[in-house]
Amino acid sequence: MSLAGGTSERGLRDRPLDIRHLIFDEADDHPSGANGLHQVARQLALEQIHAGDRSRLIFLAAPGRAPEVPSGIPAQIMPLRGRQVLGRHIGLDHDVLEAILAESGPATFYHIHGVRQPLLLPISRAMRRRGLPFGVTAHSRFGHIYSLDGKLERPRAVLYIKLLERFALNAARFVHALTPHEADVVRWLVPGAKVALLPNAVYSSSIDGTPQAPSRSKPSAQFPTFGFFGRLAIEHKGLDLLVAGFARYHHSGGKGRLAMFGSGQNHQQLTEMCATLGVADMCTIEGPRFGQDKVAAASQWDFYVAPSRFDHMPLALMEAGLMGLPLILSEGTGLLGQVEAGGAGLAIAGLSAESVADAMHAAEKIAPARWRTLSENAYRVALAIGDWTTIAASLRDLYCGGPGSPSHSQQHAMH
């Protein structure tokens, strides 16, 4: 009997699980090393191995893609090969599917990363036929179907999910949402889904220990420097609002600068926006930075700005908090309530350039003593949101159908 059976579930709780993270890695302009979804899967696998389970990554990779796999994590990189319609894969060749499911046993659990993905249907169907349990993490891909005030934004996505994908989501042991809004959207679209609400995180207490508090105690000499790092996805992350808001702020007397770096192919578009709006001399837009290079560059800033439209629970925002950067953010991040409650930053009141400019003007007026308090609180809030060790333990309960799970996440009603 597999994990799907009640008796075996209880028996397996204290035995190693065979956890397989399945990732759809279709061609895009985002390198694996900077891909938030890949980062989450890699970190969970590391946590699970560290905790004594067997965990592996399975990438379904498009031609030319080379997913990044840290040493110490077993991985299969399978060709994304099968039937296509309108350029989207809707099926997998038999040998690829068999390789994904090979050597599965009673302790096997599949953690699928991604939704609104046609391959979810044939893969979940094959798993159901073999009695293999699986769960799905949505990774914010449901969050922008409806706006935060309930307005329908993606009618075709609703039709697709209700007609097709709901069968896979209803069969999943859980559908993992990152924010209450995303959880609400899943329940509205797929009433039978067992929704689990867990955040992302940016550190591991069991592997790396608690991150050291930032030592910086005052604003920069170029105060205020506003910054953003992460994927340069203009619509999702509201980067057009960031540039237009900074221009409005600057032209109305603001003395700050704007710095951005990240991956993607929108550098030129953002650079042209800065030039068109007359703030090119006050902005720097660069390619991606990683590791200590990223920390060293961003730690010189005074604020991290995230005017997200629907980029829920961005890892970069929490990384910035751990660096001690006060946060200027929109409700679309899913973190505004926690940041405001923790005194860790300022709100962007609406999704407009004017709201971004207003927040920047307010930030410029902050005295050094208050800036230090905001910085210390940003670190505390990022620390408190959760570490991967805790989240991995909650997910393990979900894999086994245990108490840490969907039933505990049913509290949020659709707004």
Tab-separated table of C-alpha atoms in Angstrom:
chain	number	residue	atom	x	y	z
A	1	MET	CA	0.000	0.000	0.000
A	2	SER	CA	1.288	3.473	-0.832
A	3	LEU	CA	1.146	6.684	1.130
A	4	ALA	CA	-2.451	6.902	-0.021
A	5	GLY	CA	-3.478	4.309	2.574
A	6	GLY	CA	-4.316	5.357	6.146
A	7	THR	CA	-2.574	2.520	7.962
A	8	SER	CA	0.617	2.874	5.970
A	9	GLU	CA	0.598	6.631	6.455
A	10	ARG	CA	0.947	6.230	10.208
A	11	GLY	CA	3.633	3.624	9.772
A	12	LEU	CA	5.608	5.745	7.334
A	13	ARG	CA	5.755	8.875	9.441
A	14	ASP	CA	8.903	7.711	11.201
A	15	ARG	CA	10.467	6.083	8.136
A	16	PRO	CA	12.280	7.813	5.252
A	17	LEU	CA	10.092	8.961	2.393
A	18	ASP	CA	10.990	8.855	-1.283
A	19	ILE	CA	10.129	12.450	-2.261
A	20	ARG	CA	10.254	13.429	-5.919
A	21	HIS	CA	10.001	17.093	-6.896
A	22	LEU	CA	8.671	17.416	-10.435
A	23	ILE	CA	9.461	20.703	-12.191
A	24	PHE	CA	8.248	21.835	-15.612
A	25	ASP	CA	11.225	23.748	-16.988
A	26	GLU	CA	9.988	25.177	-20.249
A	27	ALA	CA	12.056	27.619	-22.283
A	28	ASP	CA	12.093	31.199	-21.038
A	29	ASP	CA	14.581	33.993	-20.415
A	30	HIS	CA	15.100	33.209	-16.743
A	31	PRO	CA	18.195	31.191	-15.741
A	32	SER	CA	17.711	28.289	-13.388
A	33	GLY	CA	20.000	29.791	-10.759
A	34	ALA	CA	17.709	32.823	-10.401
A	35	ASN	CA	14.392	31.044	-10.878
A	36	GLY	CA	12.311	31.304	-7.705
A	37	LEU	CA	10.420	28.067	-8.374
A	38	HIS	CA	13.700	26.198	-8.880
A	39	GLN	CA	15.103	27.781	-5.715
A	40	VAL	CA	12.137	26.544	-3.700
A	41	ALA	CA	12.382	22.989	-5.040
A	42	ARG	CA	16.142	22.861	-4.490
A	43	GLN	CA	15.870	24.162	-0.937
A	44	LEU	CA	13.081	21.758	-0.005
A	45	ALA	CA	15.090	18.834	-1.375
A	46	LEU	CA	18.128	19.889	0.677
A	47	GLU	CA	15.997	20.194	3.823
A	48	GLN	CA	14.417	16.802	3.257
A	49	ILE	CA	17.732	15.065	2.689
A	50	HIS	CA	19.138	16.756	5.777
A	51	ALA	CA	16.135	15.481	7.765
A	52	GLY	CA	16.750	11.885	6.658
A	53	ASP	CA	14.349	11.451	3.750
A	54	ARG	CA	15.306	10.530	0.199
A	55	SER	CA	14.578	13.452	-2.073
A	56	ARG	CA	15.292	14.130	-5.708
A	57	LEU	CA	14.578	16.727	-8.383
A	58	ILE	CA	12.999	15.716	-11.681
A	59	PHE	CA	13.217	18.423	-14.323
A	60	LEU	CA	11.205	18.212	-17.515
A	61	ALA	CA	13.554	20.430	-19.481
A	62	ALA	CA	13.076	22.071	-22.873
A	63	PRO	CA	15.889	21.690	-25.441
A	64	GLY	CA	18.865	23.843	-24.560
A	65	ARG	CA	17.866	24.252	-20.911
A	66	ALA	CA	20.349	23.228	-18.226
A	67	PRO	CA	18.667	23.318	-14.809
A	68	GLU	CA	21.013	24.060	-11.946
A	69	VAL	CA	21.384	21.256	-9.415
A	70	PRO	CA	23.503	21.769	-6.270
A	71	SER	CA	25.861	18.998	-5.233
A	72	GLY	CA	24.260	16.571	-2.853
A	73	ILE	CA	20.816	16.538	-4.499
A	74	PRO	CA	19.999	13.589	-6.777
A	75	ALA	CA	18.392	14.785	-9.997
A	76	GLN	CA	16.913	13.537	-13.241
A	77	ILE	CA	16.845	15.918	-16.183
A	78	MET	CA	14.278	14.514	-18.573
A	79	PRO	CA	13.587	15.770	-22.104
A	80	LEU	CA	10.362	17.725	-22.473
A	81	ARG	CA	9.210	15.576	-25.353
A	82	GLY	CA	5.700	14.677	-26.412
A	83	ARG	CA	2.568	15.816	-28.180
A	84	GLN	CA	2.146	19.577	-28.649
A	85	VAL	CA	-0.777	21.817	-29.531
A	86	LEU	CA	-0.201	25.485	-30.359
A	87	GLY	CA	3.336	25.213	-29.041
A	88	ARG	CA	2.306	23.827	-25.638
A	89	HIS	CA	3.074	20.294	-24.530
A	90	ILE	CA	-0.121	18.398	-23.727
A	91	GLY	CA	1.422	14.942	-23.490
A	92	LEU	CA	4.678	13.151	-22.748
A	93	ASP	CA	6.260	10.369	-24.727
A	94	HIS	CA	5.757	7.020	-23.045
A	95	ASP	CA	9.435	6.481	-22.211
A	96	VAL	CA	9.697	9.899	-20.523
A	97	LEU	CA	6.601	9.285	-18.414
A	98	GLU	CA	7.805	5.812	-17.437
A	99	ALA	CA	11.185	7.214	-16.372
A	100	ILE	CA	9.433	9.722	-14.092
A	101	LEU	CA	7.400	6.979	-12.432
A	102	ALA	CA	10.107	4.313	-12.355
A	103	GLU	CA	10.927	2.480	-9.136
A	104	SER	CA	8.183	4.177	-7.171
A	105	GLY	CA	7.057	2.361	-4.069
A	106	PRO	CA	4.901	2.623	-0.955
A	107	ALA	CA	6.999	5.480	0.457
A	108	THR	CA	7.000	7.557	-2.760
A	109	PHE	CA	5.400	10.979	-2.897
A	110	TYR	CA	5.420	13.339	-5.887
A	111	HIS	CA	5.583	17.057	-5.178
A	112	ILE	CA	4.597	18.816	-8.411
A	113	HIS	CA	5.687	22.422	-8.833
A	114	GLY	CA	3.433	24.517	-11.076
A	115	VAL	CA	-0.162	24.833	-12.208
A	116	ARG	CA	-1.963	26.078	-15.307
A	117	GLN	CA	0.217	23.534	-17.053
A	118	PRO	CA	-1.351	21.085	-19.561
A	119	LEU	CA	1.136	18.354	-18.655
A	120	LEU	CA	-0.342	18.244	-15.174
A	121	LEU	CA	-3.298	16.310	-16.606
A	122	PRO	CA	-1.559	13.287	-18.193
A	123	ILE	CA	1.020	13.080	-15.401
A	124	SER	CA	-1.549	13.149	-12.595
A	125	ARG	CA	-3.721	10.652	-14.496
A	126	ALA	CA	-0.799	8.215	-14.686
A	127	MET	CA	-0.083	8.684	-10.988
A	128	ARG	CA	-3.708	8.075	-10.043
A	129	ARG	CA	-3.793	4.885	-12.104
A	130	ARG	CA	-0.819	3.566	-10.138
A	131	GLY	CA	-2.085	4.770	-6.760
A	132	LEU	CA	0.822	7.213	-6.347
A	133	PRO	CA	0.015	10.211	-4.123
A	134	PHE	CA	1.001	13.703	-5.193
A	135	GLY	CA	0.651	17.304	-4.083
A	136	VAL	CA	0.864	20.528	-6.059
A	137	THR	CA	2.448	23.883	-5.241
A	138	ALA	CA	0.847	26.693	-7.239
A	139	HIS	CA	3.807	29.122	-7.024
A	140	SER	CA	1.556	32.196	-7.394
A	141	ARG	CA	0.135	31.073	-10.736
A	142	PHE	CA	-3.435	31.336	-9.437
A	143	GLY	CA	-2.960	34.641	-7.648
A	144	HIS	CA	-3.493	36.939	-10.629
A	145	ILE	CA	-6.583	35.262	-12.092
A	146	TYR	CA	-8.626	37.501	-9.796
A	147	SER	CA	-7.498	40.861	-8.454
A	148	LEU	CA	-7.268	41.436	-4.722
A	149	ASP	CA	-10.740	43.015	-4.770
A	150	GLY	CA	-12.242	40.003	-6.562
A	151	LYS	CA	-12.281	41.333	-10.134
A	152	LEU	CA	-11.855	38.673	-12.824
A	153	GLU	CA	-8.604	39.301	-14.709
A	154	ARG	CA	-8.025	36.036	-16.647
A	155	PRO	CA	-11.335	34.590	-17.906
A	156	ARG	CA	-9.659	32.065	-20.205
A	157	ALA	CA	-7.634	30.702	-17.295
A	158	VAL	CA	-10.843	30.207	-15.315
A	159	LEU	CA	-12.381	28.267	-18.187
A	160	TYR	CA	-9.303	26.072	-18.575
A	161	ILE	CA	-9.096	25.279	-14.866
A	162	LYS	CA	-12.800	24.537	-14.429
A	163	LEU	CA	-13.021	22.384	-17.556
A	164	LEU	CA	-9.714	20.508	-17.317
A	165	GLU	CA	-7.178	21.135	-14.598
A	166	ARG	CA	-9.651	20.780	-11.731
A	167	PHE	CA	-9.568	16.987	-12.156
A	168	ALA	CA	-5.856	16.926	-11.330
A	169	LEU	CA	-6.173	19.450	-8.498
A	170	ASN	CA	-9.088	17.610	-6.891
A	171	ALA	CA	-7.051	14.394	-6.926
A	172	ALA	CA	-4.020	16.009	-5.287
A	173	ARG	CA	-3.370	15.319	-1.623
A	174	PHE	CA	-3.020	19.092	-1.288
A	175	VAL	CA	-2.800	22.259	-3.361
A	176	HIS	CA	-0.239	24.512	-1.716
A	177	ALA	CA	-0.945	28.263	-1.884
A	178	LEU	CA	1.518	30.911	-0.723
A	179	THR	CA	-0.904	33.638	0.358
A	180	PRO	CA	-4.483	33.823	1.634
A	181	HIS	CA	-5.574	35.458	-1.635
A	182	GLU	CA	-4.161	32.630	-3.722
A	183	ALA	CA	-5.749	30.073	-1.377
A	184	ASP	CA	-9.102	31.810	-1.795
A	185	VAL	CA	-8.816	31.755	-5.587
A	186	VAL	CA	-8.047	28.025	-5.580
A	187	ARG	CA	-11.125	27.304	-3.444
A	188	TRP	CA	-13.322	29.396	-5.697
A	189	LEU	CA	-12.096	27.721	-8.884
A	190	VAL	CA	-11.740	24.174	-7.516
A	191	PRO	CA	-14.135	23.795	-4.560
A	192	GLY	CA	-13.074	20.211	-3.915
A	193	ALA	CA	-9.357	20.951	-3.656
A	194	LYS	CA	-7.651	20.421	-0.317
A	195	VAL	CA	-5.897	23.766	0.071
A	196	ALA	CA	-2.800	24.186	2.264
A	197	LEU	CA	-1.491	27.643	3.094
A	198	LEU	CA	2.261	27.913	3.718
A	199	PRO	CA	4.686	30.750	2.938
A	200	ASN	CA	8.035	30.721	1.195
A	201	ALA	CA	11.188	31.360	3.184
A	202	VAL	CA	14.792	32.404	2.645
A	203	TYR	CA	16.900	30.639	5.274
A	204	SER	CA	17.348	27.238	6.872
A	205	SER	CA	17.739	27.057	10.624
A	206	SER	CA	18.806	23.399	10.533
A	207	ILE	CA	21.382	23.669	7.729
A	208	ASP	CA	22.745	27.200	8.069
A	209	GLY	CA	21.487	28.370	11.449
A	210	THR	CA	19.720	31.661	12.127
A	211	PRO	CA	20.930	34.425	9.783
A	212	GLN	CA	23.063	37.032	11.495
A	213	ALA	CA	21.363	40.356	12.062
A	214	PRO	CA	22.665	43.114	9.759
A	215	SER	CA	25.301	45.326	11.369
A	216	ARG	CA	24.501	48.509	9.483
A	217	SER	CA	23.026	51.110	11.817
A	218	LYS	CA	22.370	54.159	9.660
A	219	PRO	CA	21.188	55.187	6.189
A	220	SER	CA	23.627	55.380	3.292
A	221	ALA	CA	25.648	58.480	2.447
A	222	GLN	CA	23.508	58.747	-0.726
A	223	PHE	CA	20.222	58.535	1.171
A	224	PRO	CA	17.693	57.713	-0.112
A	225	THR	CA	18.660	54.969	-2.552
A	226	PHE	CA	15.662	52.903	-3.664
A	227	GLY	CA	16.416	49.436	-4.982
A	228	PHE	CA	14.953	46.341	-6.578
A	229	PHE	CA	16.579	42.991	-7.368
A	230	GLY	CA	14.973	39.877	-8.783
A	231	ARG	CA	13.480	38.784	-12.039
A	232	LEU	CA	12.847	41.808	-14.251
A	233	ALA	CA	9.277	40.753	-15.027
A	234	ILE	CA	7.698	44.112	-15.716
A	235	GLU	CA	3.985	43.350	-15.413
A	236	HIS	CA	4.062	40.823	-12.560
A	237	LYS	CA	6.437	42.822	-10.385
A	238	GLY	CA	5.096	46.252	-11.334
A	239	LEU	CA	8.454	47.518	-12.580
A	240	ASP	CA	6.772	49.949	-14.963
A	241	LEU	CA	5.080	51.446	-11.897
A	242	LEU	CA	8.428	51.556	-10.113
A	243	VAL	CA	10.146	53.517	-12.899
A	244	ALA	CA	7.182	55.813	-13.568
A	245	GLY	CA	6.709	56.389	-9.843
A	246	PHE	CA	10.374	57.198	-9.356
A	247	ALA	CA	10.195	59.672	-12.264
A	248	ARG	CA	7.174	61.362	-10.694
A	249	TYR	CA	8.968	61.476	-7.340
A	250	HIS	CA	12.125	62.931	-8.899
A	251	HIS	CA	10.349	65.568	-10.960
A	252	SER	CA	8.454	66.716	-7.872
A	253	GLY	CA	11.611	67.379	-5.890
A	254	GLY	CA	12.766	63.923	-4.786
A	255	LYS	CA	16.519	63.686	-4.291
A	256	GLY	CA	16.957	59.902	-4.288
A	257	ARG	CA	18.321	57.420	-6.774
A	258	LEU	CA	16.932	54.157	-8.171
A	259	ALA	CA	19.028	50.999	-8.605
A	260	MET	CA	17.820	47.752	-10.172
A	261	PHE	CA	19.489	44.490	-11.092
A	262	GLY	CA	18.131	41.127	-12.159
A	263	SER	CA	17.639	38.491	-14.810
A	264	GLY	CA	15.430	38.547	-17.881
A	265	GLN	CA	15.411	40.349	-21.191
A	266	ASN	CA	13.738	43.586	-20.128
A	267	HIS	CA	16.847	45.623	-19.317
A	268	GLN	CA	16.609	47.570	-22.559
A	269	GLN	CA	12.901	48.268	-22.148
A	270	LEU	CA	13.401	49.531	-18.603
A	271	THR	CA	16.409	51.605	-19.668
A	272	GLU	CA	14.353	53.206	-22.442
A	273	MET	CA	11.554	53.955	-19.966
A	274	CYS	CA	14.034	55.766	-17.715
A	275	ALA	CA	15.325	57.807	-20.667
A	276	THR	CA	11.836	58.659	-21.923
A	277	LEU	CA	10.792	59.836	-18.447
A	278	GLY	CA	13.922	61.917	-18.037
A	279	VAL	CA	15.517	60.041	-15.133
A	280	ALA	CA	18.228	58.020	-16.883
A	281	ASP	CA	20.977	59.832	-14.970
A	282	MET	CA	19.356	58.914	-11.654
A	283	CYS	CA	18.825	55.192	-12.400
A	284	THR	CA	21.070	52.167	-12.843
A	285	ILE	CA	19.754	48.940	-14.360
A	286	GLU	CA	22.106	45.954	-14.404
A	287	GLY	CA	22.125	42.219	-14.968
A	288	PRO	CA	21.754	39.566	-12.276
A	289	ARG	CA	24.005	39.251	-9.246
A	290	PHE	CA	24.256	36.219	-7.006
A	291	GLY	CA	25.495	35.249	-3.568
A	292	GLN	CA	27.712	37.693	-1.739
A	293	ASP	CA	27.898	39.952	-4.773
A	294	LYS	CA	24.142	40.446	-4.550
A	295	VAL	CA	24.238	41.039	-0.798
A	296	ALA	CA	27.121	43.512	-1.078
A	297	ALA	CA	25.373	45.541	-3.788
A	298	ALA	CA	21.896	45.616	-2.229
A	299	SER	CA	23.188	46.311	1.272
A	300	GLN	CA	24.250	49.769	0.090
A	301	TRP	CA	20.638	50.731	-0.558
A	302	ASP	CA	18.245	52.358	1.876
A	303	PHE	CA	14.935	50.773	0.797
A	304	TYR	CA	13.763	47.783	-1.205
A	305	VAL	CA	10.729	48.663	-3.341
A	306	ALA	CA	8.231	46.041	-4.565
A	307	PRO	CA	5.137	47.509	-6.301
A	308	SER	CA	3.972	44.002	-7.261
A	309	ARG	CA	0.744	43.509	-9.169
A	310	PHE	CA	0.544	39.778	-8.469
A	311	ASP	CA	3.984	38.437	-7.598
A	312	HIS	CA	2.988	36.752	-4.347
A	313	MET	CA	5.487	36.035	-1.580
A	314	PRO	CA	8.590	37.050	-3.602
A	315	LEU	CA	11.754	35.496	-2.226
A	316	ALA	CA	13.747	38.643	-3.067
A	317	LEU	CA	11.566	40.757	-0.788
A	318	MET	CA	12.280	38.491	2.177
A	319	GLU	CA	15.974	38.378	1.289
A	320	ALA	CA	15.996	42.178	1.376
A	321	GLY	CA	14.351	42.094	4.791
A	322	LEU	CA	17.068	39.790	6.130
A	323	MET	CA	19.616	42.321	4.833
A	324	GLY	CA	17.946	44.945	6.992
A	325	LEU	CA	16.459	46.946	4.128
A	326	PRO	CA	13.201	48.695	5.090
A	327	LEU	CA	10.509	47.529	2.693
A	328	ILE	CA	8.234	49.634	0.486
A	329	LEU	CA	5.640	47.263	-0.924
A	330	SER	CA	2.192	46.786	-2.392
A	331	GLU	CA	-0.593	44.513	-1.225
A	332	GLY	CA	0.073	42.334	-4.266
A	333	THR	CA	3.172	40.879	-2.601
A	334	GLY	CA	0.987	39.161	-0.006
A	335	LEU	CA	3.306	40.473	2.723
A	336	LEU	CA	2.023	43.992	3.325
A	337	GLY	CA	0.029	43.087	6.433
A	338	GLN	CA	2.996	41.415	8.112
A	339	VAL	CA	5.356	44.243	7.192
A	340	GLU	CA	3.006	46.925	8.505
A	341	ALA	CA	2.239	44.980	11.693
A	342	GLY	CA	5.962	44.515	12.292
A	343	GLY	CA	6.845	48.149	11.629
A	344	ALA	CA	9.208	47.070	8.845
A	345	GLY	CA	8.384	49.481	6.049
A	346	LEU	CA	5.882	51.570	4.132
A	347	ALA	CA	2.833	50.714	2.057
A	348	ILE	CA	2.327	51.538	-1.607
A	349	ALA	CA	-1.329	52.468	-1.311
A	350	GLY	CA	-2.396	51.620	-4.849
A	351	LEU	CA	-1.081	50.206	-8.100
A	352	SER	CA	-0.156	53.553	-9.653
A	353	ALA	CA	2.908	55.668	-10.293
A	354	GLU	CA	1.433	58.308	-8.009
A	355	SER	CA	1.228	55.833	-5.100
A	356	VAL	CA	4.838	54.758	-5.649
A	357	ALA	CA	5.956	58.404	-5.716
A	358	ASP	CA	4.018	59.187	-2.532
A	359	ALA	CA	5.692	56.287	-0.733
A	360	MET	CA	9.131	57.445	-1.908
A	361	HIS	CA	8.506	60.990	-0.700
A	362	ALA	CA	7.432	59.592	2.681
A	363	ALA	CA	10.573	57.449	2.815
A	364	GLU	CA	12.806	60.436	2.066
A	365	LYS	CA	11.494	62.204	5.167
A	366	ILE	CA	12.423	59.354	7.504
A	367	ALA	CA	14.961	60.348	10.161
A	368	PRO	CA	18.050	58.174	10.743
A	369	ALA	CA	16.778	56.849	14.083
A	370	ARG	CA	13.501	55.716	12.548
A	371	TRP	CA	15.312	54.234	9.553
A	372	ARG	CA	17.351	52.100	11.941
A	373	THR	CA	14.176	50.895	13.659
A	374	LEU	CA	12.604	50.019	10.299
A	375	SER	CA	15.785	48.163	9.325
A	376	GLU	CA	15.833	46.107	12.528
A	377	ASN	CA	12.142	45.311	12.161
A	378	ALA	CA	12.551	44.265	8.508
A	379	TYR	CA	15.107	41.683	9.626
A	380	ARG	CA	12.791	40.427	12.390
A	381	VAL	CA	9.770	40.161	10.080
A	382	ALA	CA	11.731	38.239	7.429
A	383	LEU	CA	13.045	35.933	10.152
A	384	ALA	CA	9.579	35.344	11.580
A	385	ILE	CA	7.812	34.559	8.298
A	386	GLY	CA	9.296	31.088	8.466
A	387	ASP	CA	12.412	29.133	7.675
A	388	TRP	CA	12.686	26.246	5.255
A	389	THR	CA	13.219	23.778	8.076
A	390	THR	CA	9.794	24.508	9.554
A	391	ILE	CA	8.096	24.623	6.163
A	392	ALA	CA	9.664	21.328	5.062
A	393	ALA	CA	8.373	19.683	8.246
A	394	SER	CA	4.851	20.992	7.565
A	395	LEU	CA	5.031	19.699	4.005
A	396	ARG	CA	6.094	16.279	5.226
A	397	ASP	CA	2.924	16.157	7.314
A	398	LEU	CA	0.987	17.047	4.167
A	399	TYR	CA	2.686	14.267	2.215
A	400	CYS	CA	1.489	11.794	4.841
A	401	GLY	CA	-1.995	13.316	5.098
A	402	GLY	CA	-1.214	14.494	8.616
A	403	PRO	CA	-2.450	17.273	10.868
A	404	GLY	CA	-0.216	20.034	9.553
A	405	SER	CA	-2.320	20.316	6.560
A	406	PRO	CA	-5.247	21.231	4.399
A	407	SER	CA	-7.858	21.165	7.127
A	408	HIS	CA	-5.815	23.736	9.051
A	409	SER	CA	-5.764	26.023	6.028
A	410	GLN	CA	-9.470	26.274	5.360
A	411	GLN	CA	-9.962	29.372	7.494
A	412	HIS	CA	-9.758	32.093	4.844
A	413	ALA	CA	-13.004	32.883	3.051
A	414	MET	CA	-13.135	34.295	-0.472
A	415	HIS	CA	-13.198	38.066	-0.442
